[in-house]
Structures are given as C-alpha cells and as structure tokens.
Amino acid sequence: MKKHMRLLAVTLLAACFLSASDSLVYICMGPSSKRYHKTTNCSGLKQCGSEIKSVSLSDATGKYKRTPCLKCY
C-alpha cells in the first residue's frame, strides 16, 4: 500500500510540473506579435489580423519567443 501511495504522489507531482509548463496559451501569428495570452478573449488579441493559434507555454516562450501579455498575467 505504501508503495502505491508513493507512486501516486510522484505521479501527481510530475503532472503538476508538466501541466504548468505545457499548458496551452494563445498567440497571434502576425509578424509583429510578441506576446502570449491566457485566453482568446484577452483584449490584447483583439487587434490580431492573423490567425490566433493555441500552443504550449514552452513553445510560446521557446520556439515563438513570446513573452507574457501584460493584461493577462
């Protein structure tokens, strides 16, 4: 029983870390876009004239080199 409880605790802890870094955020794919957003309803995304794409937080900060929206975060 103890072994199962430890395994469950480790699994839950790992899930917390993964969900924080791989949670979905939203970015505008326009050439001058620099931020990522918590929701598609953010007023910062209203001016997006291009596609709004959902990506993982790690991709937003790494691959797309975006920083957090000052209105969302």
PDB file with one MODEL, atoms N, CA, C and O in Angstrom:
MODEL        1
ATOM      1  N   MET A   1       0.810  -1.191   0.000  1.00  0.00           N
ATOM      2  CA  MET A   1       0.000   0.000   0.000  1.00  0.00           C
ATOM      3  C   MET A   1       0.860   1.265   0.000  1.00  0.00           C
ATOM      4  O   MET A   1       0.575   2.218  -0.725  1.00  0.00           O
ATOM      5  N   LYS A   2       1.928   1.265   0.829  1.00  0.00           N
ATOM      6  CA  LYS A   2       2.809   2.422   0.892  1.00  0.00           C
ATOM      7  C   LYS A   2       3.455   2.694  -0.468  1.00  0.00           C
ATOM      8  O   LYS A   2       3.604   3.841  -0.889  1.00  0.00           O
ATOM      9  N   LYS A   3       3.836   1.600  -1.145  1.00  0.00           N
ATOM     10  CA  LYS A   3       4.481   1.727  -2.443  1.00  0.00           C
ATOM     11  C   LYS A   3       3.533   2.394  -3.444  1.00  0.00           C
ATOM     12  O   LYS A   3       3.959   3.240  -4.230  1.00  0.00           O
ATOM     13  N   HIS A   4       2.261   2.019  -3.418  1.00  0.00           N
ATOM     14  CA  HIS A   4       1.279   2.607  -4.317  1.00  0.00           C
ATOM     15  C   HIS A   4       1.029   4.078  -3.994  1.00  0.00           C
ATOM     16  O   HIS A   4       0.841   4.892  -4.898  1.00  0.00           O
ATOM     17  N   MET A   5       1.027   4.417  -2.709  1.00  0.00           N
ATOM     18  CA  MET A   5       0.819   5.805  -2.297  1.00  0.00           C
ATOM     19  C   MET A   5       1.983   6.678  -2.742  1.00  0.00           C
ATOM     20  O   MET A   5       1.780   7.805  -3.191  1.00  0.00           O
ATOM     21  N   ARG A   6       3.211   6.157  -2.617  1.00  0.00           N
ATOM     22  CA  ARG A   6       4.384   6.901  -3.070  1.00  0.00           C
ATOM     23  C   ARG A   6       4.355   7.104  -4.572  1.00  0.00           C
ATOM     24  O   ARG A   6       4.669   8.187  -5.065  1.00  0.00           O
ATOM     25  N   LEU A   7       3.983   6.072  -5.291  1.00  0.00           N
ATOM     26  CA  LEU A   7       3.894   6.164  -6.742  1.00  0.00           C
ATOM     27  C   LEU A   7       2.835   7.181  -7.161  1.00  0.00           C
ATOM     28  O   LEU A   7       3.047   7.953  -8.097  1.00  0.00           O
ATOM     29  N   LEU A   8       1.709   7.181  -6.475  1.00  0.00           N
ATOM     30  CA  LEU A   8       0.654   8.142  -6.762  1.00  0.00           C
ATOM     31  C   LEU A   8       1.127   9.566  -6.486  1.00  0.00           C
ATOM     32  O   LEU A   8       0.864  10.473  -7.276  1.00  0.00           O
ATOM     33  N   ALA A   9       1.821   9.763  -5.373  1.00  0.00           N
ATOM     34  CA  ALA A   9       2.332  11.089  -5.019  1.00  0.00           C
ATOM     35  C   ALA A   9       3.337  11.581  -6.054  1.00  0.00           C
ATOM     36  O   ALA A   9       3.287  12.747  -6.446  1.00  0.00           O
ATOM     37  N   VAL A  10       4.233  10.734  -6.497  1.00  0.00           N
ATOM     38  CA  VAL A  10       5.224  11.106  -7.509  1.00  0.00           C
ATOM     39  C   VAL A  10       4.544  11.419  -8.839  1.00  0.00           C
ATOM     40  O   VAL A  10       4.917  12.372  -9.523  1.00  0.00           O
ATOM     41  N   THR A  11       3.553  10.620  -9.201  1.00  0.00           N
ATOM     42  CA  THR A  11       2.817  10.842 -10.448  1.00  0.00           C
ATOM     43  C   THR A  11       2.081  12.177 -10.415  1.00  0.00           C
ATOM     44  O   THR A  11       2.108  12.929 -11.389  1.00  0.00           O
ATOM     45  N   LEU A  12       1.431  12.467  -9.308  1.00  0.00           N
ATOM     46  CA  LEU A  12       0.714  13.745  -9.180  1.00  0.00           C
ATOM     47  C   LEU A  12       1.668  14.928  -9.212  1.00  0.00           C
ATOM     48  O   LEU A  12       1.367  15.947  -9.834  1.00  0.00           O
ATOM     49  N   LEU A  13       2.798  14.810  -8.559  1.00  0.00           N
ATOM     50  CA  LEU A  13       3.793  15.879  -8.563  1.00  0.00           C
ATOM     51  C   LEU A  13       4.321  16.119  -9.972  1.00  0.00           C
ATOM     52  O   LEU A  13       4.462  17.267 -10.393  1.00  0.00           O
ATOM     53  N   ALA A  14       4.612  15.056 -10.697  1.00  0.00           N
ATOM     54  CA  ALA A  14       5.087  15.190 -12.078  1.00  0.00           C
ATOM     55  C   ALA A  14       4.020  15.826 -12.958  1.00  0.00           C
ATOM     56  O   ALA A  14       4.332  16.654 -13.814  1.00  0.00           O
ATOM     57  N   ALA A  15       2.779  15.451 -12.755  1.00  0.00           N
ATOM     58  CA  ALA A  15       1.682  16.019 -13.544  1.00  0.00           C
ATOM     59  C   ALA A  15       1.545  17.515 -13.299  1.00  0.00           C
ATOM     60  O   ALA A  15       1.248  18.273 -14.223  1.00  0.00           O
ATOM     61  N   CYS A  16       1.756  17.937 -12.078  1.00  0.00           N
ATOM     62  CA  CYS A  16       1.688  19.373 -11.767  1.00  0.00           C
ATOM     63  C   CYS A  16       2.763  20.146 -12.504  1.00  0.00           C
ATOM     64  O   CYS A  16       2.486  21.207 -13.063  1.00  0.00           O
ATOM     65  N   PHE A  17       3.982  19.634 -12.514  1.00  0.00           N
ATOM     66  CA  PHE A  17       5.059  20.319 -13.217  1.00  0.00           C
ATOM     67  C   PHE A  17       4.839  20.319 -14.721  1.00  0.00           C
ATOM     68  O   PHE A  17       5.080  21.333 -15.375  1.00  0.00           O
ATOM     69  N   LEU A  18       4.391  19.209 -15.280  1.00  0.00           N
ATOM     70  CA  LEU A  18       4.161  19.137 -16.714  1.00  0.00           C
ATOM     71  C   LEU A  18       3.009  20.031 -17.137  1.00  0.00           C
ATOM     72  O   LEU A  18       3.091  20.693 -18.172  1.00  0.00           O
ATOM     73  N   SER A  19       1.950  20.063 -16.365  1.00  0.00           N
ATOM     74  CA  SER A  19       0.804  20.870 -16.761  1.00  0.00           C
ATOM     75  C   SER A  19       1.131  22.353 -16.687  1.00  0.00           C
ATOM     76  O   SER A  19       0.588  23.135 -17.468  1.00  0.00           O
ATOM     77  N   ALA A  20       1.997  22.762 -15.777  1.00  0.00           N
ATOM     78  CA  ALA A  20       2.364  24.173 -15.681  1.00  0.00           C
ATOM     79  C   ALA A  20       3.198  24.610 -16.875  1.00  0.00           C
ATOM     80  O   ALA A  20       2.994  25.705 -17.399  1.00  0.00           O
ATOM     81  N   SER A  21       4.132  23.777 -17.314  1.00  0.00           N
ATOM     82  CA  SER A  21       4.999  24.174 -18.414  1.00  0.00           C
ATOM     83  C   SER A  21       4.383  23.898 -19.774  1.00  0.00           C
ATOM     84  O   SER A  21       4.764  24.530 -20.760  1.00  0.00           O
ATOM     85  N   ASP A  22       3.437  22.965 -19.847  1.00  0.00           N
ATOM     86  CA  ASP A  22       2.843  22.618 -21.133  1.00  0.00           C
ATOM     87  C   ASP A  22       1.380  23.041 -21.241  1.00  0.00           C
ATOM     88  O   ASP A  22       0.644  22.526 -22.083  1.00  0.00           O
ATOM     89  N   SER A  23       0.957  23.975 -20.395  1.00  0.00           N
ATOM     90  CA  SER A  23      -0.412  24.448 -20.510  1.00  0.00           C
ATOM     91  C   SER A  23      -0.557  25.228 -21.819  1.00  0.00           C
ATOM     92  O   SER A  23       0.416  25.770 -22.344  1.00  0.00           O
ATOM     93  N   LEU A  24      -1.767  25.273 -22.327  1.00  0.00           N
ATOM     94  CA  LEU A  24      -2.000  25.961 -23.593  1.00  0.00           C
ATOM     95  C   LEU A  24      -2.131  27.456 -23.391  1.00  0.00           C
ATOM     96  O   LEU A  24      -2.774  27.913 -22.446  1.00  0.00           O
ATOM     97  N   VAL A  25      -1.521  28.206 -24.277  1.00  0.00           N
ATOM     98  CA  VAL A  25      -1.650  29.653 -24.336  1.00  0.00           C
ATOM     99  C   VAL A  25      -1.982  30.011 -25.775  1.00  0.00           C
ATOM    100  O   VAL A  25      -1.943  29.154 -26.657  1.00  0.00           O
ATOM    101  N   TYR A  26      -2.305  31.258 -26.011  1.00  0.00           N
ATOM    102  CA  TYR A  26      -2.745  31.684 -27.339  1.00  0.00           C
ATOM    103  C   TYR A  26      -1.837  32.779 -27.861  1.00  0.00           C
ATOM    104  O   TYR A  26      -1.474  33.708 -27.139  1.00  0.00           O
ATOM    105  N   ILE A  27      -1.476  32.652 -29.131  1.00  0.00           N
ATOM    106  CA  ILE A  27      -0.617  33.654 -29.758  1.00  0.00           C
ATOM    107  C   ILE A  27      -1.214  34.080 -31.092  1.00  0.00           C
ATOM    108  O   ILE A  27      -1.893  33.309 -31.770  1.00  0.00           O
ATOM    109  N   CYS A  28      -0.941  35.321 -31.443  1.00  0.00           N
ATOM    110  CA  CYS A  28      -1.305  35.826 -32.754  1.00  0.00           C
ATOM    111  C   CYS A  28      -0.131  35.510 -33.677  1.00  0.00           C
ATOM    112  O   CYS A  28       1.024  35.736 -33.316  1.00  0.00           O
ATOM    113  N   MET A  29      -0.418  34.999 -34.843  1.00  0.00           N
ATOM    114  CA  MET A  29       0.649  34.601 -35.759  1.00  0.00           C
ATOM    115  C   MET A  29       1.133  35.752 -36.650  1.00  0.00           C
ATOM    116  O   MET A  29       1.913  35.532 -37.576  1.00  0.00           O
ATOM    117  N   GLY A  30       0.682  36.950 -36.380  1.00  0.00           N
ATOM    118  CA  GLY A  30       1.125  38.113 -37.153  1.00  0.00           C
ATOM    119  C   GLY A  30       2.614  38.367 -36.994  1.00  0.00           C
ATOM    120  O   GLY A  30       3.200  37.979 -35.984  1.00  0.00           O
ATOM    121  N   PRO A  31       3.236  39.013 -37.975  1.00  0.00           N
ATOM    122  CA  PRO A  31       4.687  39.212 -37.962  1.00  0.00           C
ATOM    123  C   PRO A  31       5.189  40.116 -36.834  1.00  0.00           C
ATOM    124  O   PRO A  31       6.355  40.012 -36.451  1.00  0.00           O
ATOM    125  N   SER A  32       4.359  40.985 -36.300  1.00  0.00           N
ATOM    126  CA  SER A  32       4.820  41.889 -35.242  1.00  0.00           C
ATOM    127  C   SER A  32       4.362  41.462 -33.845  1.00  0.00           C
ATOM    128  O   SER A  32       4.589  42.187 -32.877  1.00  0.00           O
ATOM    129  N   SER A  33       3.730  40.314 -33.731  1.00  0.00           N
ATOM    130  CA  SER A  33       3.229  39.842 -32.435  1.00  0.00           C
ATOM    131  C   SER A  33       4.375  39.389 -31.547  1.00  0.00           C
ATOM    132  O   SER A  33       5.315  38.737 -32.001  1.00  0.00           O
ATOM    133  N   LYS A  34       4.279  39.750 -30.262  1.00  0.00           N
ATOM    134  CA  LYS A  34       5.370  39.452 -29.334  1.00  0.00           C
ATOM    135  C   LYS A  34       4.912  38.793 -28.036  1.00  0.00           C
ATOM    136  O   LYS A  34       5.754  38.409 -27.224  1.00  0.00           O
ATOM    137  N   ARG A  35       3.594  38.650 -27.813  1.00  0.00           N
ATOM    138  CA  ARG A  35       3.082  38.193 -26.528  1.00  0.00           C
ATOM    139  C   ARG A  35       2.287  36.901 -26.643  1.00  0.00           C
ATOM    140  O   ARG A  35       1.802  36.550 -27.718  1.00  0.00           O
ATOM    141  N   TYR A  36       2.159  36.197 -25.519  1.00  0.00           N
ATOM    142  CA  TYR A  36       1.228  35.075 -25.434  1.00  0.00           C
ATOM    143  C   TYR A  36       0.159  35.415 -24.410  1.00  0.00           C
ATOM    144  O   TYR A  36       0.385  36.226 -23.512  1.00  0.00           O
ATOM    145  N   HIS A  37      -1.012  34.789 -24.548  1.00  0.00           N
ATOM    146  CA  HIS A  37      -2.193  35.162 -23.778  1.00  0.00           C
ATOM    147  C   HIS A  37      -2.828  33.952 -23.112  1.00  0.00           C
ATOM    148  O   HIS A  37      -2.718  32.832 -23.610  1.00  0.00           O
ATOM    149  N   LYS A  38      -3.499  34.182 -21.973  1.00  0.00           N
ATOM    150  CA  LYS A  38      -4.187  33.108 -21.246  1.00  0.00           C
ATOM    151  C   LYS A  38      -5.428  32.630 -21.974  1.00  0.00           C
ATOM    152  O   LYS A  38      -5.708  31.432 -22.009  1.00  0.00           O
ATOM    153  N   THR A  39      -6.177  33.565 -22.559  1.00  0.00           N
ATOM    154  CA  THR A  39      -7.434  33.221 -23.219  1.00  0.00           C
ATOM    155  C   THR A  39      -7.545  33.933 -24.563  1.00  0.00           C
ATOM    156  O   THR A  39      -6.820  34.889 -24.839  1.00  0.00           O
ATOM    157  N   THR A  40      -8.449  33.458 -25.377  1.00  0.00           N
ATOM    158  CA  THR A  40      -8.687  34.129 -26.661  1.00  0.00           C
ATOM    159  C   THR A  40      -9.516  35.386 -26.475  1.00  0.00           C
ATOM    160  O   THR A  40      -9.654  36.179 -27.407  1.00  0.00           O
ATOM    161  N   ASN A  41     -10.070  35.582 -25.288  1.00  0.00           N
ATOM    162  CA  ASN A  41     -10.871  36.772 -25.010  1.00  0.00           C
ATOM    163  C   ASN A  41     -10.049  37.970 -24.557  1.00  0.00           C
ATOM    164  O   ASN A  41     -10.612  39.035 -24.304  1.00  0.00           O
ATOM    165  N   CYS A  42      -8.753  37.826 -24.448  1.00  0.00           N
ATOM    166  CA  CYS A  42      -7.902  38.925 -24.000  1.00  0.00           C
ATOM    167  C   CYS A  42      -8.009  40.098 -24.978  1.00  0.00           C
ATOM    168  O   CYS A  42      -8.023  39.907 -26.194  1.00  0.00           O
ATOM    169  N   SER A  43      -8.084  41.297 -24.434  1.00  0.00           N
ATOM    170  CA  SER A  43      -8.174  42.482 -25.294  1.00  0.00           C
ATOM    171  C   SER A  43      -6.902  42.677 -26.121  1.00  0.00           C
ATOM    172  O   SER A  43      -6.934  43.347 -27.154  1.00  0.00           O
ATOM    173  N   GLY A  44      -5.799  42.105 -25.680  1.00  0.00           N
ATOM    174  CA  GLY A  44      -4.553  42.184 -26.447  1.00  0.00           C
ATOM    175  C   GLY A  44      -4.610  41.407 -27.753  1.00  0.00           C
ATOM    176  O   GLY A  44      -3.842  41.688 -28.674  1.00  0.00           O
ATOM    177  N   LEU A  45      -5.509  40.432 -27.845  1.00  0.00           N
ATOM    178  CA  LEU A  45      -5.647  39.649 -29.069  1.00  0.00           C
ATOM    179  C   LEU A  45      -6.678  40.239 -30.039  1.00  0.00           C
ATOM    180  O   LEU A  45      -6.786  39.786 -31.178  1.00  0.00           O
ATOM    181  N   LYS A  46      -7.423  41.235 -29.595  1.00  0.00           N
ATOM    182  CA  LYS A  46      -8.470  41.806 -30.451  1.00  0.00           C
ATOM    183  C   LYS A  46      -7.904  42.477 -31.697  1.00  0.00           C
ATOM    184  O   LYS A  46      -8.587  42.572 -32.717  1.00  0.00           O
ATOM    185  N   GLN A  47      -6.677  42.935 -31.622  1.00  0.00           N
ATOM    186  CA  GLN A  47      -6.061  43.617 -32.759  1.00  0.00           C
ATOM    187  C   GLN A  47      -5.354  42.660 -33.716  1.00  0.00           C
ATOM    188  O   GLN A  47      -4.775  43.091 -34.712  1.00  0.00           O
ATOM    189  N   CYS A  48      -5.400  41.387 -33.422  1.00  0.00           N
ATOM    190  CA  CYS A  48      -4.730  40.408 -34.272  1.00  0.00           C
ATOM    191  C   CYS A  48      -5.440  40.314 -35.617  1.00  0.00           C
ATOM    192  O   CYS A  48      -6.634  40.021 -35.679  1.00  0.00           O
ATOM    193  N   GLY A  49      -4.710  40.560 -36.675  1.00  0.00           N
ATOM    194  CA  GLY A  49      -5.274  40.459 -38.017  1.00  0.00           C
ATOM    195  C   GLY A  49      -4.945  39.137 -38.683  1.00  0.00           C
ATOM    196  O   GLY A  49      -5.331  38.898 -39.827  1.00  0.00           O
ATOM    197  N   SER A  50      -4.240  38.288 -37.978  1.00  0.00           N
ATOM    198  CA  SER A  50      -3.826  36.979 -38.496  1.00  0.00           C
ATOM    199  C   SER A  50      -4.514  35.873 -37.713  1.00  0.00           C
ATOM    200  O   SER A  50      -5.438  36.122 -36.939  1.00  0.00           O
ATOM    201  N   GLU A  51      -4.056  34.667 -37.923  1.00  0.00           N
ATOM    202  CA  GLU A  51      -4.573  33.501 -37.204  1.00  0.00           C
ATOM    203  C   GLU A  51      -4.176  33.564 -35.736  1.00  0.00           C
ATOM    204  O   GLU A  51      -3.055  33.957 -35.412  1.00  0.00           O
ATOM    205  N   ILE A  52      -5.084  33.180 -34.849  1.00  0.00           N
ATOM    206  CA  ILE A  52      -4.777  33.009 -33.433  1.00  0.00           C
ATOM    207  C   ILE A  52      -4.599  31.513 -33.215  1.00  0.00           C
ATOM    208  O   ILE A  52      -5.485  30.717 -33.527  1.00  0.00           O
ATOM    209  N   LYS A  53      -3.447  31.145 -32.678  1.00  0.00           N
ATOM    210  CA  LYS A  53      -3.077  29.742 -32.564  1.00  0.00           C
ATOM    211  C   LYS A  53      -2.897  29.368 -31.098  1.00  0.00           C
ATOM    212  O   LYS A  53      -2.348  30.155 -30.327  1.00  0.00           O
ATOM    213  N   SER A  54      -3.348  28.183 -30.699  1.00  0.00           N
ATOM    214  CA  SER A  54      -3.080  27.685 -29.348  1.00  0.00           C
ATOM    215  C   SER A  54      -1.820  26.832 -29.401  1.00  0.00           C
ATOM    216  O   SER A  54      -1.685  25.942 -30.241  1.00  0.00           O
ATOM    217  N   VAL A  55      -0.909  27.122 -28.494  1.00  0.00           N
ATOM    218  CA  VAL A  55       0.372  26.412 -28.425  1.00  0.00           C
ATOM    219  C   VAL A  55       0.697  26.153 -26.960  1.00  0.00           C
ATOM    220  O   VAL A  55       0.098  26.759 -26.072  1.00  0.00           O
ATOM    221  N   SER A  56       1.626  25.271 -26.709  1.00  0.00           N
ATOM    222  CA  SER A  56       2.062  25.028 -25.333  1.00  0.00           C
ATOM    223  C   SER A  56       2.859  26.238 -24.844  1.00  0.00           C
ATOM    224  O   SER A  56       3.460  26.964 -25.636  1.00  0.00           O
ATOM    225  N   LEU A  57       2.851  26.435 -23.554  1.00  0.00           N
ATOM    226  CA  LEU A  57       3.606  27.537 -22.972  1.00  0.00           C
ATOM    227  C   LEU A  57       5.086  27.417 -23.305  1.00  0.00           C
ATOM    228  O   LEU A  57       5.748  28.420 -23.572  1.00  0.00           O
ATOM    229  N   SER A  58       5.603  26.205 -23.291  1.00  0.00           N
ATOM    230  CA  SER A  58       7.021  26.021 -23.601  1.00  0.00           C
ATOM    231  C   SER A  58       7.322  26.389 -25.054  1.00  0.00           C
ATOM    232  O   SER A  58       8.391  26.938 -25.326  1.00  0.00           O
ATOM    233  N   ASP A  59       6.419  26.107 -25.998  1.00  0.00           N
ATOM    234  CA  ASP A  59       6.614  26.532 -27.388  1.00  0.00           C
ATOM    235  C   ASP A  59       6.481  28.043 -27.530  1.00  0.00           C
ATOM    236  O   ASP A  59       7.222  28.670 -28.288  1.00  0.00           O
ATOM    237  N   ALA A  60       5.540  28.620 -26.804  1.00  0.00           N
ATOM    238  CA  ALA A  60       5.341  30.073 -26.888  1.00  0.00           C
ATOM    239  C   ALA A  60       6.597  30.824 -26.470  1.00  0.00           C
ATOM    240  O   ALA A  60       6.992  31.800 -27.107  1.00  0.00           O
ATOM    241  N   THR A  61       7.222  30.357 -25.389  1.00  0.00           N
ATOM    242  CA  THR A  61       8.414  31.053 -24.898  1.00  0.00           C
ATOM    243  C   THR A  61       9.682  30.642 -25.641  1.00  0.00           C
ATOM    244  O   THR A  61      10.609  31.441 -25.772  1.00  0.00           O
ATOM    245  N   GLY A  62       9.728  29.418 -26.121  1.00  0.00           N
ATOM    246  CA  GLY A  62      10.920  28.932 -26.808  1.00  0.00           C
ATOM    247  C   GLY A  62      10.871  29.140 -28.304  1.00  0.00           C
ATOM    248  O   GLY A  62      11.530  30.032 -28.838  1.00  0.00           O
ATOM    249  N   LYS A  63      10.101  28.330 -28.971  1.00  0.00           N
ATOM    250  CA  LYS A  63      10.020  28.327 -30.433  1.00  0.00           C
ATOM    251  C   LYS A  63       9.557  29.671 -31.005  1.00  0.00           C
ATOM    252  O   LYS A  63      10.111  30.160 -31.990  1.00  0.00           O
ATOM    253  N   TYR A  64       8.528  30.266 -30.370  1.00  0.00           N
ATOM    254  CA  TYR A  64       7.967  31.511 -30.894  1.00  0.00           C
ATOM    255  C   TYR A  64       8.520  32.761 -30.212  1.00  0.00           C
ATOM    256  O   TYR A  64       8.218  33.880 -30.628  1.00  0.00           O
ATOM    257  N   LYS A  65       9.329  32.576 -29.166  1.00  0.00           N
ATOM    258  CA  LYS A  65       9.994  33.666 -28.450  1.00  0.00           C
ATOM    259  C   LYS A  65       9.035  34.776 -27.995  1.00  0.00           C
ATOM    260  O   LYS A  65       9.306  35.964 -28.166  1.00  0.00           O
ATOM    261  N   ARG A  66       7.909  34.353 -27.413  1.00  0.00           N
ATOM    262  CA  ARG A  66       6.907  35.299 -26.926  1.00  0.00           C
ATOM    263  C   ARG A  66       7.070  35.520 -25.428  1.00  0.00           C
ATOM    264  O   ARG A  66       7.571  34.653 -24.712  1.00  0.00           O
ATOM    265  N   THR A  67       6.651  36.663 -24.974  1.00  0.00           N
ATOM    266  CA  THR A  67       6.636  36.993 -23.545  1.00  0.00           C
ATOM    267  C   THR A  67       5.183  37.136 -23.099  1.00  0.00           C
ATOM    268  O   THR A  67       4.298  37.303 -23.939  1.00  0.00           O
ATOM    269  N   PRO A  68       4.919  37.073 -21.784  1.00  0.00           N
ATOM    270  CA  PRO A  68       3.538  37.123 -21.312  1.00  0.00           C
ATOM    271  C   PRO A  68       2.871  38.470 -21.607  1.00  0.00           C
ATOM    272  O   PRO A  68       3.505  39.524 -21.555  1.00  0.00           O
ATOM    273  N   CYS A  69       1.601  38.405 -21.910  1.00  0.00           N
ATOM    274  CA  CYS A  69       0.785  39.600 -22.102  1.00  0.00           C
ATOM    275  C   CYS A  69       0.680  40.322 -20.750  1.00  0.00           C
ATOM    276  O   CYS A  69       0.446  39.687 -19.722  1.00  0.00           O
ATOM    277  N   LEU A  70       0.848  41.611 -20.757  1.00  0.00           N
ATOM    278  CA  LEU A  70       0.792  42.363 -19.509  1.00  0.00           C
ATOM    279  C   LEU A  70      -0.642  42.516 -18.998  1.00  0.00           C
ATOM    280  O   LEU A  70      -0.844  42.834 -17.826  1.00  0.00           O
ATOM    281  N   LYS A  71      -1.626  42.299 -19.846  1.00  0.00           N
ATOM    282  CA  LYS A  71      -3.021  42.364 -19.422  1.00  0.00           C
ATOM    283  C   LYS A  71      -3.475  41.031 -18.825  1.00  0.00           C
ATOM    284  O   LYS A  71      -4.251  41.017 -17.870  1.00  0.00           O
ATOM    285  N   CYS A  72      -3.004  39.925 -19.372  1.00  0.00           N
ATOM    286  CA  CYS A  72      -3.396  38.586 -18.912  1.00  0.00           C
ATOM    287  C   CYS A  72      -2.667  38.152 -17.649  1.00  0.00           C
ATOM    288  O   CYS A  72      -3.259  37.521 -16.773  1.00  0.00           O
ATOM    289  N   TYR A  73      -1.408  38.483 -17.555  1.00  0.00           N
ATOM    290  CA  TYR A  73      -0.566  37.918 -16.483  1.00  0.00           C
ATOM    291  C   TYR A  73      -0.161  38.946 -15.472  1.00  0.00           C
ATOM    292  O   TYR A  73       0.545  38.627 -14.515  1.00  0.00           O
TER     293      TYR A  73
ENDMDL
END
